[in-house]
């Protein structure tokens, strides 16, 4: 069965650079969630989209932005990267019909040097 | 805070024993989900329990939900070394708790 796809799987950037993470949800899932998980930390909800509109906002820094496109894939744009942005970034998707069960992607590991 | 909170934070047991992890939350929910995460790996969905359900089973997993106490428990029976991982609960508000690190010794 198709799963959530995230790219790239690994990314190394330097401070003050920008990064773009991509998420491709499971087909027919129209809700996408982004999470950040620092080393040894629990996942922190960043932002979610439903039908290309922002549906909920968590602890997403102002330096980050995200959007969902017409094909339902989503991109997380991160600017002025800081060392503390080094983390695993997970994307999850869920179908609007049902119980909102979230299906997680494998994550993108971002390292900021 | 809407954050789910798991306890204990760390649990170490012998293979074959049962492991029980608890989760508490503070807001009303539609459902609660349990996830497993091996070190440095992705989150794996284990089980979802809806707010109108009290107990749910899946293989060696048993989850209970008490909405009056805003708490849930995850029981892993006959644990195996491969169950060693961190276990998180997450509410329908997309908030995760700190997780319980389970170590199962062979």
Tab-separated table of C-alpha atoms in Angstrom:
chain	number	residue	atom	x	y	z
A	1	UNK	CA	0.000	0.000	0.000
A	2	UNK	CA	1.157	3.521	-0.747
A	3	UNK	CA	2.583	5.406	2.200
A	4	UNK	CA	3.479	8.988	2.947
A	5	UNK	CA	6.587	10.011	1.069
A	6	UNK	CA	8.994	12.613	2.316
A	7	UNK	CA	11.949	14.071	0.531
A	8	UNK	CA	14.753	14.445	0.998
A	9	UNK	CA	15.367	11.840	3.672
A	10	UNK	CA	18.501	13.606	4.845
A	11	UNK	CA	19.554	17.209	4.462
A	12	UNK	CA	22.599	19.078	5.670
A	13	UNK	CA	22.580	22.854	5.685
A	14	UNK	CA	24.619	25.617	7.210
A	15	UNK	CA	23.371	28.353	9.505
A	16	UNK	CA	21.381	31.076	7.825
A	17	UNK	CA	20.666	28.913	4.786
A	18	UNK	CA	17.196	27.903	3.652
A	19	UNK	CA	15.703	24.447	3.308
A	20	UNK	CA	12.581	23.042	1.685
A	21	UNK	CA	11.091	19.759	2.808
A	22	UNK	CA	8.483	17.984	0.739
A	23	UNK	CA	5.670	15.673	1.708
A	24	UNK	CA	3.501	13.566	-0.559
A	25	UNK	CA	0.452	12.247	1.286
A	26	UNK	CA	-1.253	8.947	0.755
A	27	UNK	CA	-3.578	9.136	-2.278
A	28	UNK	CA	-7.028	10.479	-1.361
A	29	UNK	CA	-5.736	11.926	1.890
A	30	UNK	CA	-6.405	15.636	1.898
A	31	UNK	CA	-5.044	16.603	5.298
A	32	UNK	CA	-1.344	17.008	5.946
A	33	UNK	CA	0.434	17.605	9.243
A	34	UNK	CA	4.013	18.655	9.935
A	35	UNK	CA	5.906	17.762	13.107
A	36	UNK	CA	9.366	18.553	14.407
A	37	UNK	CA	11.198	16.155	16.689
A	38	UNK	CA	14.434	17.326	18.245
A	39	UNK	CA	16.998	14.864	19.624
A	40	UNK	CA	15.507	13.020	22.556
A	41	UNK	CA	12.335	15.100	22.346
A	42	UNK	CA	8.747	14.261	21.622
A	43	UNK	CA	7.260	15.281	18.276
A	44	UNK	CA	5.986	18.847	18.267
A	45	UNK	CA	3.118	19.774	16.027
A	46	UNK	CA	3.998	22.584	13.645
A	47	UNK	CA	1.145	23.118	11.225
A	48	UNK	CA	-1.565	21.312	9.281
A	49	UNK	CA	-3.447	21.815	6.049
A	50	UNK	CA	-6.806	20.658	4.819
A	51	UNK	CA	-7.819	21.110	1.217
A	52	UNK	CA	-4.878	23.456	0.607
A	53	UNK	CA	-5.852	25.757	3.451
A	54	UNK	CA	-4.080	26.008	6.785
A	55	UNK	CA	-6.277	24.206	9.282
A	56	UNK	CA	-4.282	24.399	12.488
A	57	UNK	CA	-1.091	25.988	13.700
A	58	UNK	CA	1.214	24.791	16.433
A	59	UNK	CA	4.692	25.810	17.460
A	60	UNK	CA	5.934	26.752	14.019
A	61	UNK	CA	8.570	29.509	14.088
A	62	UNK	CA	7.983	32.641	12.030
A	63	UNK	CA	11.050	31.684	9.966
A	64	UNK	CA	9.148	28.657	8.700
A	65	UNK	CA	6.293	28.614	6.267
A	66	UNK	CA	4.345	25.854	4.643
A	67	UNK	CA	1.728	25.314	2.032
A	68	UNK	CA	-0.316	22.590	0.439
A	69	UNK	CA	-0.600	22.450	-3.314
A	70	UNK	CA	-3.410	21.456	-5.651
A	71	UNK	CA	-2.089	17.892	-5.833
A	72	UNK	CA	-2.196	17.813	-1.995
A	73	UNK	CA	1.528	17.569	-1.562
A	74	UNK	CA	2.951	19.959	0.974
A	75	UNK	CA	6.215	21.817	1.387
A	76	UNK	CA	7.793	23.161	4.549
A	77	UNK	CA	10.070	26.111	3.865
A	78	UNK	CA	12.628	26.974	6.476
A	79	UNK	CA	14.703	30.128	6.287
A	80	UNK	CA	17.569	31.604	8.318
A	81	UNK	CA	18.323	28.148	9.664
A	82	UNK	CA	19.656	27.892	13.176
A	83	UNK	CA	21.572	25.112	14.882
A	84	UNK	CA	18.489	24.380	16.956
A	85	UNK	CA	16.515	23.559	13.830
A	86	UNK	CA	18.415	20.292	13.545
A	87	UNK	CA	15.735	17.681	14.001
A	88	UNK	CA	13.618	15.019	12.408
A	89	UNK	CA	10.729	16.526	10.495
A	90	UNK	CA	7.757	14.276	10.059
A	91	UNK	CA	4.839	14.669	7.765
A	92	UNK	CA	1.603	12.802	8.317
A	93	UNK	CA	-1.558	12.582	6.289
A	94	UNK	CA	-5.093	11.591	7.053
A	95	UNK	CA	-8.322	11.267	5.135
A	96	UNK	CA	-11.020	13.758	6.015
A	97	UNK	CA	-13.553	10.958	6.147
A	98	UNK	CA	-12.979	8.644	9.055
A	99	UNK	CA	-11.399	9.001	12.441
A	100	UNK	CA	-8.495	11.327	11.528
A	101	UNK	CA	-5.966	8.584	11.980
A	102	UNK	CA	-2.632	10.010	10.986
A	103	UNK	CA	-0.228	8.068	8.812
A	104	UNK	CA	3.350	9.171	9.214
A	105	UNK	CA	6.097	9.425	6.671
A	106	UNK	CA	9.650	8.248	7.403
A	107	UNK	CA	10.794	11.759	8.212
A	108	UNK	CA	13.481	14.091	6.939
A	109	UNK	CA	16.548	14.430	9.110
A	110	UNK	CA	17.800	17.991	8.924
A	111	UNK	CA	21.242	18.798	10.245
A	112	UNK	CA	22.262	22.430	10.513
A	113	UNK	CA	25.986	22.994	10.831
B	1	UNK	CA	-1.482	22.553	28.044
B	2	UNK	CA	-3.105	20.077	25.696
B	3	UNK	CA	-0.085	17.852	25.789
B	4	UNK	CA	-0.500	14.217	26.571
B	5	UNK	CA	1.761	13.049	29.312
B	6	UNK	CA	3.022	9.514	29.538
B	7	UNK	CA	4.198	7.679	32.591
B	8	UNK	CA	6.464	6.116	33.428
B	9	UNK	CA	9.105	7.957	31.438
B	10	UNK	CA	11.237	4.842	31.340
B	11	UNK	CA	10.368	1.204	31.885
B	12	UNK	CA	12.696	-1.780	31.901
B	13	UNK	CA	11.327	-5.305	31.993
B	14	UNK	CA	12.311	-8.873	31.176
B	15	UNK	CA	11.193	-10.613	28.024
B	16	UNK	CA	7.856	-12.309	28.552
B	17	UNK	CA	6.640	-9.806	31.131
B	18	UNK	CA	3.823	-7.366	30.523
B	19	UNK	CA	4.442	-3.649	30.092
B	20	UNK	CA	1.905	-1.004	30.985
B	21	UNK	CA	2.242	2.618	29.967
B	22	UNK	CA	-0.137	5.388	30.890
B	23	UNK	CA	-1.065	8.619	29.206
B	24	UNK	CA	-3.009	11.586	30.506
B	25	UNK	CA	-4.370	14.535	28.591
B	26	UNK	CA	-6.128	17.746	29.437
B	27	UNK	CA	-8.600	18.619	26.694
B	28	UNK	CA	-11.617	16.868	25.218
B	29	UNK	CA	-10.713	14.546	22.390
B	30	UNK	CA	-12.310	12.691	19.520
B	31	UNK	CA	-9.754	9.921	19.615
B	32	UNK	CA	-6.387	9.007	21.044
B	33	UNK	CA	-3.601	7.256	19.211
B	34	UNK	CA	-0.600	5.294	20.390
B	35	UNK	CA	2.630	5.293	18.406
B	36	UNK	CA	5.906	3.478	18.648
B	37	UNK	CA	9.273	4.866	17.643
B	38	UNK	CA	12.547	3.054	17.473
B	39	UNK	CA	15.565	5.205	18.216
B	40	UNK	CA	16.080	7.778	15.469
B	41	UNK	CA	13.406	6.202	13.289
B	42	UNK	CA	9.937	7.169	12.165
B	43	UNK	CA	6.712	6.937	14.085
B	44	UNK	CA	4.683	3.793	13.649
B	45	UNK	CA	0.974	3.918	14.344
B	46	UNK	CA	-0.086	1.179	16.750
B	47	UNK	CA	-3.707	1.693	17.600
B	48	UNK	CA	-6.423	4.331	17.672
B	49	UNK	CA	-9.190	4.389	20.229
B	50	UNK	CA	-12.211	6.620	19.808
B	51	UNK	CA	-13.683	8.682	22.587
B	52	UNK	CA	-16.757	6.429	22.754
B	53	UNK	CA	-14.659	3.286	23.152
B	54	UNK	CA	-13.355	2.018	26.469
B	55	UNK	CA	-11.052	-0.776	25.380
B	56	UNK	CA	-9.462	-1.981	22.193
B	57	UNK	CA	-7.223	-4.914	21.338
B	58	UNK	CA	-4.741	-5.481	18.571
B	59	UNK	CA	-2.567	-8.560	18.821
B	60	UNK	CA	-0.516	-8.279	21.996
B	61	UNK	CA	-1.651	-4.689	22.497
B	62	UNK	CA	-4.525	-3.638	24.707
B	63	UNK	CA	-5.528	-0.014	25.022
B	64	UNK	CA	-8.011	1.446	27.459
B	65	UNK	CA	-9.494	4.907	27.524
B	66	UNK	CA	-11.142	6.638	30.441
B	67	UNK	CA	-12.514	9.951	29.239
B	68	UNK	CA	-13.769	10.848	32.701
B	69	UNK	CA	-10.202	10.718	33.983
B	70	UNK	CA	-8.719	11.885	30.680
B	71	UNK	CA	-6.332	8.980	30.668
B	72	UNK	CA	-5.373	6.014	28.537
B	73	UNK	CA	-3.194	2.981	29.059
B	74	UNK	CA	-1.274	0.781	26.665
B	75	UNK	CA	-0.580	-2.777	27.750
B	76	UNK	CA	1.885	-4.917	25.840
B	77	UNK	CA	1.587	-8.538	26.843
B	78	UNK	CA	4.301	-11.184	26.607
B	79	UNK	CA	6.879	-8.556	25.702
B	80	UNK	CA	9.743	-9.287	23.364
B	81	UNK	CA	13.152	-7.711	22.971
B	82	UNK	CA	11.922	-6.287	19.672
B	83	UNK	CA	9.334	-4.244	21.585
B	84	UNK	CA	12.155	-2.053	22.870
B	85	UNK	CA	11.237	1.436	21.672
B	86	UNK	CA	9.672	4.697	22.748
B	87	UNK	CA	5.908	4.786	22.948
B	88	UNK	CA	3.899	7.962	22.535
B	89	UNK	CA	0.273	8.812	22.891
B	90	UNK	CA	-1.227	11.570	20.775
B	91	UNK	CA	-4.615	13.164	21.014
B	92	UNK	CA	-6.812	14.274	18.183
B	93	UNK	CA	-5.409	17.745	18.776
B	94	UNK	CA	-2.129	16.564	17.193
B	95	UNK	CA	-0.207	16.852	20.444
B	96	UNK	CA	2.208	14.201	21.579
B	97	UNK	CA	3.310	13.378	25.066
B	98	UNK	CA	6.898	12.934	26.169
B	99	UNK	CA	6.827	9.223	25.551
B	100	UNK	CA	7.734	6.169	27.581
B	101	UNK	CA	11.012	4.502	26.755
B	102	UNK	CA	10.525	0.765	27.065
B	103	UNK	CA	13.485	-1.575	27.311
B	104	UNK	CA	12.804	-5.279	27.121
B	105	UNK	CA	15.753	-7.371	28.215
B	106	UNK	CA	16.194	-10.767	26.576
